[in-house]
Amino acid sequence: MAGEKQMHKKKAHNGSSSSSSSGAGGAGGAGGAGGAGKRKDGKHSKRSSAGRDSTNPSKKSKKPTGAPARKIASTHKEQKELRKQRKTESNPNFTMLTEVKTLWEKARLRQLPVQERQKYISQIMELARGKFIEVACQHDAARVIQSVFKYGNEEQRQAIFDELKDQVIRLSKIKYSSFTVLSMLRHGTRKQRDHIIEQFYGHVRKLIRQRVPGAVLATAYIDFASARQKAALLQEFYGPHFVLFNMNGKKTLGDFLEAQPDKQSFVIKRMKDTLVPLMGKGICAHHIVHHVLLDFLRYAPEADRNELIDMVKELIVEMLHTKEGSQLSLLVLKHTNAKDRKVILRSFKPYVDKIAKEEYGHMVLMGVFDLVDDTVLVKKQIVQPLAASIDEIAMDPFGRKVLLYLTAHRSPLYFPPATLKIMQELDDSPFSKKDPSMRRAELLKMVSSTLVKVVAAHGPALARMGQTGLLVVEILSQCKGDKTAAYEAIVADAVKKEDPIFEHACGHKILKKLAHVVDNDTPKSFAATLMSAIDEKNKVEAMMACNRGAFVLLSLVESGEKCSTLAAEVRSLVPQLAEDDLSPGVKLLLQALDELKDGRFPGGELAGGAAMGEDDDEEEEEEEDEEEGEEKGDDEEEEEGEENEEEENEEEEDDEEDEDEEEQQQEEDEEEQQQEEDEDAAMDEEEEEPAKEEEEEEEEKPETPKRRVTRSVAATPMSTRRRRTREVTPPKVNTNELSPLQTRASRRRSLARKTPKKT
């Protein structure tokens, strides 16, 4: 039936159109101008608009009645004026906003003088007073209020704050005006900040779910809230039971649950109802959320904890940049199985280098090394990305701790007690089955070759960087494999001409520590490598001239390596110095050589005592020659001492004779023997004149510098050397040809001669 009706309508339409077309065609043919007749192909053409009934116009021809005609601008200037007119009609504050923005463009210049900027700010205040809320909500004028609050005086800031202080929540929800709230927090007074933070009370759970106000709330919590205000903001997550029953004012959830254990279920349910929607939306970047989530994982029952961990495991990488975030990440790793840990490590892989250099994120990598049993997975997801940027990580203060944890593990020398306590809490993980020592050995073996290459490439630079030098010591003492290249790189820097490492404050300490490293994987130890380089470059004299270098030599002597050549060279150089010119390092070095020769040392026998006793015959002959020379020196000193004693006895006898003569002269009678006394006095004067002349000649002679010469300095203790010293006149020496040690000693003696003695 429907089809028949459509066919009937179609036929009727065709009939009417054909009749009208024929009429129009006849008229057109008679007039000689065919308007809408038949075409040559016999088909009807469309009806022209002139043939429409004017009494029944179509919808397209209808025009609205009663509305003013819209103006159309023809030129660009007219378009601009027309656009301005329309904005003025739609926004009554358009003129004011335009003037304010013009003044702000001038006032925001950084190099503008303060007085001139203050003039512009005053004009802005006059124009916008009473309308700050409208200006702050405009996308193109919100920065005006921020700049005025930043550069304005206290009175102007207070005027803006008084107008906006009751609209904090509204401003925080708008994208552009939220920056005005942050500006007031940043540049406002303590009282103004407290008022803004208090406006968030009661709205925390709602605001934290939204992106813009959540960022404002998180910034206020981290940077500006006091401890009391932080606790008040966190209370909304714990629910009304925490507020009502917290009579003693417990600040933390743990203290409250310990005092009110029966309220745990209510508090945990409230926290779960808040956190589940947040984790479902992926809102986990805020510090305040990390704090609440950490408390939940600590005190929630196992079932609720596992449910939330399943939602959080892929979001850990977004939370480990904060203190609480890193701790909750470690808790998640502790309470997850091997399958979930694999998912977590996959999310870490693109950001391993950044995580290693974060203040708190690096602790998560340390936890991975202690918890994950699949070391092959750790190598693929963590160790290989670390090796790709190992140079930057070794130089970074936090990245260095990751490498130290692999080499030195939980050494209190490198990690504070708080960090060690956090890492020790991971030891009771129910999902970690492998022996910790075996896990650590496997990881160290994986990373050893990479770390040794780093030392070979950057060892000297790392050794001069304070605590980074300790990383070099741990790498060379703990890592496995041949370390010859690393040893040679550091030794080459130690024996170079300009700025050698043994003169550096930190570098010489690293050399001392490396001298005691026992390495069974390298054919030649570091101490032996360094001694060979010192002998080859003749650096003993330069190192003895530097106190730090002398201590490095002392460490080489104490290392247990054969050092007969070094000891002989040190003994040959010491006589060039007086006892006062010996630095503390040289004194200790001589003492160690003496004890080494005797096969003893202050803590027991030296490890190298047996090696020194097995020297070849040539060394023994040299020692015998030295002993003979020492005996000859003793005989000469004894003969000289006897001659000095005879001279002193003769002088004493002369003095006694003079005293007897004087007594006899006094006993004689002055009156009777006056003449004889005068003659005796004249004779005495004649005898004294030659003696006076000799004394004057001695005074006129210039004083010669005195040098102390010791007998077998290197083989005798300090007290014996002091007793056996004697003064002699040294030969004249050209100071330009002196060695560093001799130049240093002669300079001290010359200064001592120029300095007048105190009487």
Tab-separated table of C-alpha atoms in Angstrom, residues 282-676:
chain	number	residue	atom	x	y	z
A	282	GLY	CA	46.133	8.068	38.118
A	283	ILE	CA	46.297	11.074	40.465
A	284	CYS	CA	49.462	10.138	42.321
A	285	ALA	CA	51.970	12.922	41.721
A	286	HIS	CA	51.175	14.995	44.825
A	287	HIS	CA	53.211	14.783	48.006
A	288	ILE	CA	50.136	14.749	50.240
A	289	VAL	CA	48.795	11.675	48.404
A	290	HIS	CA	52.120	9.894	48.921
A	291	HIS	CA	51.922	10.546	52.658
A	292	VAL	CA	48.407	9.103	52.945
A	293	LEU	CA	49.235	6.131	50.729
A	294	LEU	CA	52.327	5.308	52.790
A	295	ASP	CA	50.270	5.327	55.998
A	296	PHE	CA	47.703	3.051	54.375
A	297	LEU	CA	50.313	0.485	53.273
A	298	ARG	CA	51.844	0.476	56.739
A	299	TYR	CA	48.687	-0.015	58.820
A	300	ALA	CA	46.093	-1.582	56.486
A	301	PRO	CA	45.253	-5.301	56.706
A	302	GLU	CA	46.940	-7.579	54.198
A	303	ALA	CA	43.869	-7.972	51.970
A	304	ASP	CA	43.262	-4.221	51.646
A	305	ARG	CA	46.969	-3.583	51.210
A	306	ASN	CA	47.295	-6.103	48.378
A	307	GLU	CA	44.233	-4.650	46.647
A	308	LEU	CA	45.731	-1.179	46.607
A	309	ILE	CA	49.209	-2.458	45.673
A	310	ASP	CA	47.683	-4.047	42.583
A	311	MET	CA	46.473	-0.578	41.538
A	312	VAL	CA	49.700	1.202	42.452
A	313	LYS	CA	52.400	-1.099	41.064
A	314	GLU	CA	52.514	0.563	37.646
A	315	LEU	CA	52.386	4.086	39.145
A	316	ILE	CA	55.461	3.767	41.373
A	317	VAL	CA	57.673	5.450	38.799
A	318	GLU	CA	55.580	8.631	39.246
A	319	MET	CA	55.859	8.642	43.052
A	320	LEU	CA	59.450	7.791	43.953
A	321	HIS	CA	60.703	11.398	43.640
A	322	THR	CA	59.527	12.295	47.173
A	323	LYS	CA	60.628	10.986	50.550
A	324	GLU	CA	57.320	9.264	51.325
A	325	GLY	CA	57.013	8.151	47.704
A	326	SER	CA	60.341	6.327	47.774
A	327	GLN	CA	59.434	4.594	51.035
A	328	LEU	CA	56.050	3.423	49.766
A	329	SER	CA	57.770	2.200	46.579
A	330	LEU	CA	60.055	0.055	48.715
A	331	LEU	CA	57.033	-1.298	50.606
A	332	VAL	CA	55.338	-2.201	47.323
A	333	LEU	CA	58.474	-4.025	46.161
A	334	LYS	CA	58.697	-5.813	49.495
A	335	HIS	CA	55.120	-7.145	49.395
A	336	THR	CA	54.888	-8.113	45.702
A	337	ASN	CA	55.727	-11.415	44.064
A	338	ALA	CA	58.179	-12.015	41.240
A	339	LYS	CA	55.548	-11.442	38.540
A	340	ASP	CA	54.544	-8.019	39.859
A	341	ARG	CA	58.177	-7.034	40.394
A	342	LYS	CA	58.833	-7.739	36.737
A	343	VAL	CA	56.061	-5.292	35.812
A	344	ILE	CA	57.512	-2.657	38.129
A	345	LEU	CA	61.040	-2.998	36.735
A	346	ARG	CA	59.735	-2.672	33.186
A	347	SER	CA	58.219	0.679	34.113
A	348	PHE	CA	61.600	1.759	35.548
A	349	LYS	CA	63.718	0.984	32.480
A	350	PRO	CA	63.210	4.233	30.466
A	351	TYR	CA	63.967	6.384	33.525
A	352	VAL	CA	66.750	4.497	35.317
A	353	ASP	CA	69.380	7.193	34.790
A	354	LYS	CA	67.031	9.888	36.132
A	355	ILE	CA	65.947	7.753	39.088
A	356	ALA	CA	69.566	7.077	40.047
A	357	LYS	CA	70.272	10.819	40.242
A	358	GLU	CA	67.229	11.730	42.362
A	359	GLU	CA	67.559	12.552	46.042
A	360	TYR	CA	65.086	9.862	47.132
A	361	GLY	CA	64.625	7.832	43.963
A	362	HIS	CA	68.087	6.277	44.149
A	363	MET	CA	67.009	4.413	47.305
A	364	VAL	CA	64.424	2.509	45.265
A	365	LEU	CA	67.164	1.138	43.007
A	366	MET	CA	69.092	0.099	46.108
A	367	GLY	CA	65.976	-1.740	47.282
A	368	VAL	CA	65.733	-3.510	43.923
A	369	PHE	CA	69.267	-4.850	44.418
A	370	ASP	CA	68.235	-6.273	47.818
A	371	LEU	CA	64.805	-7.680	46.930
A	372	VAL	CA	64.695	-9.032	43.366
A	373	ASP	CA	66.074	-12.560	43.113
A	374	ASP	CA	66.086	-12.629	39.308
A	375	THR	CA	69.471	-10.983	38.770
A	376	VAL	CA	69.226	-11.523	35.008
A	377	LEU	CA	66.086	-9.376	34.995
A	378	VAL	CA	67.838	-6.753	37.121
A	379	LYS	CA	70.740	-6.700	34.681
A	380	LYS	CA	68.434	-6.222	31.701
A	381	GLN	CA	66.117	-3.611	33.219
A	382	ILE	CA	68.430	-1.732	35.635
A	383	VAL	CA	72.150	-2.497	35.234
A	384	GLN	CA	72.339	-2.071	31.461
A	385	PRO	CA	70.593	1.349	31.492
A	386	LEU	CA	72.940	2.361	34.313
A	387	ALA	CA	75.956	1.297	32.271
A	388	ALA	CA	74.760	3.393	29.323
A	389	SER	CA	75.169	6.603	31.351
A	390	ILE	CA	77.665	5.408	33.947
A	391	ASP	CA	79.922	8.473	33.602
A	392	GLU	CA	77.198	10.929	34.616
A	393	ILE	CA	75.966	8.659	37.391
A	394	ALA	CA	79.454	8.280	38.884
A	395	MET	CA	79.855	12.072	39.011
A	396	ASP	CA	76.426	12.657	40.580
A	397	PRO	CA	76.268	12.668	44.416
A	398	PHE	CA	73.163	10.442	44.508
A	399	GLY	CA	74.092	8.264	41.556
A	400	ARG	CA	77.409	7.566	43.257
A	401	LYS	CA	75.513	6.044	46.195
A	402	VAL	CA	73.879	3.507	43.886
A	403	LEU	CA	77.311	2.351	42.719
A	404	LEU	CA	78.647	2.355	46.282
A	405	TYR	CA	75.725	0.153	47.325
A	406	LEU	CA	76.754	-2.368	44.687
A	407	THR	CA	80.399	-2.364	45.811
A	408	ALA	CA	80.424	-1.503	49.536
A	409	HIS	CA	76.775	-2.472	50.220
A	410	ARG	CA	75.602	-1.178	53.626
A	411	SER	CA	78.821	0.374	54.808
A	412	PRO	CA	78.188	3.040	57.500
A	413	LEU	CA	81.076	4.979	55.978
A	414	TYR	CA	78.890	5.981	53.018
A	415	PHE	CA	75.275	5.718	54.237
A	416	PRO	CA	73.624	7.438	57.232
A	417	PRO	CA	71.878	5.380	59.929
A	418	ALA	CA	68.406	6.454	58.742
A	419	THR	CA	69.038	5.046	55.267
A	420	LEU	CA	70.495	1.823	56.641
A	421	LYS	CA	67.457	1.384	58.885
A	422	ILE	CA	65.083	1.684	55.922
A	423	MET	CA	67.099	-0.841	53.916
A	424	GLN	CA	67.294	-3.290	56.834
A	425	GLU	CA	63.491	-3.325	57.073
A	426	LEU	CA	63.418	-5.010	53.652
A	427	ASP	CA	65.309	-8.085	54.831
A	428	ASP	CA	62.173	-9.910	56.034
A	429	SER	CA	60.413	-9.863	52.660
A	430	PRO	CA	58.431	-13.104	52.211
A	431	PHE	CA	58.983	-13.071	48.433
A	432	SER	CA	62.816	-12.889	48.443
A	433	LYS	CA	64.260	-16.402	48.741
A	434	LYS	CA	67.850	-16.123	47.461
A	435	ASP	CA	70.823	-15.757	49.802
A	436	PRO	CA	71.658	-12.012	50.030
A	437	SER	CA	75.408	-12.612	49.711
A	438	MET	CA	74.913	-14.693	46.562
A	439	ARG	CA	72.605	-12.057	45.060
A	440	ARG	CA	75.122	-9.326	45.792
A	441	ALA	CA	78.014	-11.344	44.309
A	442	GLU	CA	76.085	-11.941	41.081
A	443	LEU	CA	75.238	-8.254	40.705
A	444	LEU	CA	78.808	-7.199	41.454
A	445	LYS	CA	80.127	-9.583	38.821
A	446	MET	CA	77.729	-8.097	36.255
A	447	VAL	CA	78.788	-4.520	36.868
A	448	SER	CA	82.511	-5.013	37.595
A	449	SER	CA	83.837	-4.654	34.050
A	450	THR	CA	81.837	-1.470	33.451
A	451	LEU	CA	82.986	0.153	36.685
A	452	VAL	CA	86.647	-0.706	36.069
A	453	LYS	CA	86.411	0.875	32.617
A	454	VAL	CA	85.042	4.043	34.204
A	455	VAL	CA	88.037	4.229	36.535
A	456	ALA	CA	90.423	3.603	33.648
A	457	ALA	CA	88.835	6.481	31.714
A	458	HIS	CA	88.165	8.974	34.519
A	459	GLY	CA	90.149	7.669	37.496
A	460	PRO	CA	92.390	10.731	38.101
A	461	ALA	CA	89.445	13.135	37.876
A	462	LEU	CA	87.329	11.004	40.207
A	463	ALA	CA	90.166	10.692	42.727
A	464	ARG	CA	90.354	14.481	43.074
A	465	MET	CA	86.623	14.927	43.782
A	466	GLY	CA	86.448	14.197	47.488
A	467	GLN	CA	83.968	11.424	48.241
A	468	THR	CA	83.955	10.350	44.610
A	469	GLY	CA	87.523	9.199	45.170
A	470	LEU	CA	86.215	6.728	47.741
A	471	LEU	CA	84.144	5.186	44.958
A	472	VAL	CA	87.400	4.581	43.072
A	473	VAL	CA	88.833	2.805	46.123
A	474	GLU	CA	85.755	0.588	46.478
A	475	ILE	CA	85.689	-0.269	42.776
A	476	LEU	CA	89.350	-1.274	42.690
A	477	SER	CA	89.118	-3.217	45.952
A	478	GLN	CA	85.771	-5.011	45.448
A	479	CYS	CA	85.226	-5.483	41.711
A	480	LYS	CA	86.428	-8.582	39.925
A	481	GLY	CA	88.695	-8.804	36.887
A	482	ASP	CA	91.980	-7.389	35.655
A	483	LYS	CA	92.448	-3.764	36.771
A	484	THR	CA	95.827	-3.060	35.186
A	485	ALA	CA	94.454	-0.314	32.930
A	486	ALA	CA	92.828	1.456	35.872
A	487	TYR	CA	96.030	1.222	37.940
A	488	GLU	CA	98.141	2.643	35.135
A	489	ALA	CA	95.750	5.564	34.574
A	490	ILE	CA	95.973	6.684	38.200
A	491	VAL	CA	99.725	6.058	38.467
A	492	ALA	CA	100.373	8.112	35.321
A	493	ASP	CA	98.671	11.066	36.977
A	494	ALA	CA	100.644	10.503	40.179
A	495	VAL	CA	104.069	10.830	38.539
A	496	LYS	CA	103.402	13.604	36.024
A	497	LYS	CA	105.430	16.818	36.232
A	498	GLU	CA	102.715	19.425	36.774
A	499	ASP	CA	100.141	19.100	39.552
A	500	PRO	CA	100.647	15.421	40.394
A	501	ILE	CA	97.908	13.753	42.344
A	502	PHE	CA	100.094	13.136	45.413
A	503	GLU	CA	100.076	16.920	46.034
A	504	HIS	CA	96.272	17.097	45.991
A	505	ALA	CA	94.410	17.257	49.309
A	506	CYS	CA	92.018	14.422	48.402
A	507	GLY	CA	94.083	12.656	45.762
A	508	HIS	CA	96.975	11.731	48.050
A	509	LYS	CA	94.537	10.080	50.478
A	510	ILE	CA	93.191	7.928	47.660
A	511	LEU	CA	96.746	6.857	46.802
A	512	LYS	CA	97.339	5.920	50.438
A	513	LYS	CA	94.192	3.767	50.520
A	514	LEU	CA	94.922	2.120	47.180
A	515	ALA	CA	98.426	1.213	48.349
A	516	HIS	CA	96.867	-1.185	50.876
A	517	VAL	CA	94.443	-2.828	48.412
A	518	VAL	CA	94.993	-6.567	48.064
A	519	ASP	CA	94.122	-7.676	44.524
A	520	ASN	CA	94.356	-11.312	43.486
A	521	ASP	CA	92.850	-10.778	40.014
A	522	THR	CA	95.593	-8.452	38.717
A	523	PRO	CA	99.181	-9.629	38.103
A	524	LYS	CA	100.715	-6.492	39.604
A	525	SER	CA	99.239	-4.701	42.600
A	526	PHE	CA	98.669	-0.968	42.719
A	527	ALA	CA	101.502	-0.464	45.225
A	528	ALA	CA	103.964	-2.297	42.990
A	529	THR	CA	102.781	-0.360	39.931
A	530	LEU	CA	103.190	2.959	41.718
A	531	MET	CA	106.668	2.105	43.072
A	532	SER	CA	107.842	1.088	39.613
A	533	ALA	CA	106.644	4.385	38.166
A	534	ILE	CA	108.287	6.365	40.981
A	535	ASP	CA	111.619	4.642	40.368
A	536	GLU	CA	111.352	5.118	36.620
A	537	LYS	CA	110.509	8.828	36.855
A	538	ASN	CA	112.858	9.533	39.817
A	539	LYS	CA	110.027	11.029	41.846
A	540	VAL	CA	111.214	10.097	45.334
A	541	GLU	CA	112.969	13.407	45.907
A	542	ALA	CA	109.947	15.434	44.743
A	543	MET	CA	107.608	13.379	46.912
A	544	MET	CA	109.823	13.818	49.984
A	545	ALA	CA	109.836	17.580	49.416
A	546	CYS	CA	106.024	17.481	49.805
A	547	ASN	CA	104.592	16.349	53.129
A	548	ARG	CA	101.642	14.631	51.397
A	549	GLY	CA	103.993	12.831	49.054
A	550	ALA	CA	106.009	11.584	52.032
A	551	PHE	CA	102.860	10.056	53.501
A	552	VAL	CA	102.203	8.298	50.184
A	553	LEU	CA	105.712	6.819	50.358
A	554	LEU	CA	104.999	5.749	53.922
A	555	SER	CA	101.872	3.894	52.750
A	556	LEU	CA	103.925	2.134	50.082
A	557	VAL	CA	106.411	1.024	52.736
A	558	GLU	CA	103.570	-0.233	54.930
A	559	SER	CA	101.872	-2.052	52.037
A	560	GLY	CA	104.150	-5.066	52.305
A	561	GLU	CA	105.651	-4.814	48.821
A	562	LYS	CA	109.437	-5.092	48.381
A	563	CYS	CA	110.735	-1.544	48.704
A	564	SER	CA	114.510	-1.933	49.091
A	565	THR	CA	115.230	0.444	46.184
A	566	LEU	CA	112.830	2.996	47.597
A	567	ALA	CA	114.357	2.690	51.072
A	568	ALA	CA	117.890	3.116	49.758
A	569	GLU	CA	116.974	6.237	47.803
A	570	VAL	CA	115.185	7.747	50.791
A	571	ARG	CA	118.209	7.120	53.024
A	572	SER	CA	120.514	8.734	50.487
A	573	LEU	CA	118.400	11.886	50.364
A	574	VAL	CA	117.842	12.409	54.072
A	575	PRO	CA	121.409	13.618	54.916
A	576	GLN	CA	120.745	16.666	52.747
A	577	LEU	CA	118.302	17.916	55.379
A	578	ALA	CA	118.779	19.052	58.930
A	579	GLU	CA	116.589	17.600	61.622
A	580	ASP	CA	114.470	20.756	61.809
A	581	ASP	CA	113.779	20.556	58.068
A	582	LEU	CA	112.185	17.110	58.245
A	583	SER	CA	108.423	17.202	57.660
A	584	PRO	CA	106.118	14.978	59.735
A	585	GLY	CA	105.687	12.628	56.804
A	586	VAL	CA	109.445	12.234	56.334
A	587	LYS	CA	109.967	11.584	60.050
A	588	LEU	CA	107.350	8.836	60.066
A	589	LEU	CA	108.807	7.429	56.862
A	590	LEU	CA	112.278	7.176	58.435
A	591	GLN	CA	110.850	5.561	61.525
A	592	ALA	CA	109.008	2.996	59.399
A	593	LEU	CA	112.168	2.213	57.432
A	594	ASP	CA	114.106	1.681	60.670
A	595	GLU	CA	111.476	-0.681	62.004
A	596	LEU	CA	111.219	-2.394	58.637
A	597	LYS	CA	114.947	-3.035	58.667
A	598	ASP	CA	114.716	-4.574	62.138
A	599	GLY	CA	111.720	-6.716	61.080
A	600	ARG	CA	109.281	-5.033	63.440
A	601	PHE	CA	106.481	-2.494	63.208
A	602	PRO	CA	104.248	-0.601	65.710
A	603	GLY	CA	101.282	-3.048	65.538
A	604	GLY	CA	103.300	-6.159	64.943
A	605	GLU	CA	105.719	-7.513	62.382
A	606	LEU	CA	105.427	-5.984	58.937
A	607	ALA	CA	103.947	-8.087	56.200
A	608	GLY	CA	106.993	-7.292	54.120
A	609	GLY	CA	109.509	-8.278	56.813
A	610	ALA	CA	110.092	-11.710	55.299
A	611	ALA	CA	110.450	-10.220	51.854
A	612	MET	CA	113.054	-7.788	53.100
A	613	GLY	CA	114.973	-10.625	54.743
A	614	GLU	CA	115.227	-12.437	51.404
A	615	ASP	CA	117.123	-9.699	49.573
A	616	ASP	CA	120.013	-10.723	47.358
A	617	ASP	CA	123.708	-10.661	48.298
A	618	GLU	CA	124.304	-7.261	46.767
A	619	GLU	CA	121.872	-5.614	49.138
A	620	GLU	CA	123.519	-7.367	52.098
A	621	GLU	CA	126.933	-6.127	50.995
A	622	GLU	CA	125.598	-2.600	50.747
A	623	GLU	CA	124.289	-2.840	54.284
A	624	GLU	CA	127.671	-4.160	55.526
A	625	ASP	CA	129.459	-1.250	53.850
A	626	GLU	CA	127.067	1.147	55.497
A	627	GLU	CA	127.736	-0.447	58.907
A	628	GLU	CA	131.523	-0.171	58.403
A	629	GLY	CA	131.109	3.472	57.479
A	630	GLU	CA	129.063	3.993	60.592
A	631	GLU	CA	131.767	2.363	62.795
A	632	LYS	CA	134.453	4.584	61.252
A	633	GLY	CA	132.311	7.594	61.926
A	634	ASP	CA	131.966	6.504	65.560
A	635	ASP	CA	135.778	6.202	65.962
A	636	GLU	CA	136.364	9.632	64.477
A	637	GLU	CA	133.778	11.174	66.719
A	638	GLU	CA	135.335	9.513	69.810
A	639	GLU	CA	138.834	10.851	68.931
A	640	GLU	CA	137.497	14.333	68.418
A	641	GLY	CA	135.676	14.090	71.754
A	642	GLU	CA	138.937	13.150	73.583
A	643	GLU	CA	140.791	16.119	72.059
A	644	ASN	CA	138.047	18.473	73.153
A	645	GLU	CA	138.221	17.099	76.714
A	646	GLU	CA	142.034	17.697	76.914
A	647	GLU	CA	141.620	21.303	75.791
A	648	GLU	CA	138.961	21.898	78.402
A	649	ASN	CA	141.222	20.465	81.190
A	650	GLU	CA	144.102	22.797	80.251
A	651	GLU	CA	141.821	25.828	80.368
A	652	GLU	CA	140.596	24.845	83.833
A	653	GLU	CA	144.187	24.552	85.155
A	654	ASP	CA	145.039	28.038	83.867
A	655	ASP	CA	142.034	29.491	85.624
A	656	GLU	CA	143.045	27.912	88.943
A	657	GLU	CA	146.591	29.355	88.729
A	658	ASP	CA	145.241	32.857	88.130
A	659	GLU	CA	143.046	32.616	91.195
A	660	ASP	CA	146.006	31.573	93.413
A	661	GLU	CA	148.084	34.517	92.249
A	662	GLU	CA	145.321	36.948	93.063
A	663	GLU	CA	144.975	35.554	96.578
A	664	GLN	CA	148.687	35.929	97.203
A	665	GLN	CA	148.638	39.526	96.036
A	666	GLN	CA	145.781	40.321	98.418
A	667	GLU	CA	147.636	38.804	101.398
A	668	GLU	CA	150.685	40.989	100.864
A	669	ASP	CA	150.817	44.247	102.717
A	670	GLU	CA	149.873	47.138	100.392
A	671	GLU	CA	152.005	49.617	102.227
A	672	GLU	CA	155.215	47.570	102.362
A	673	GLN	CA	155.049	45.946	98.903
A	674	GLN	CA	153.386	48.793	96.966
A	675	GLN	CA	156.190	48.946	94.491
A	676	GLU	CA	156.227	45.222	93.917
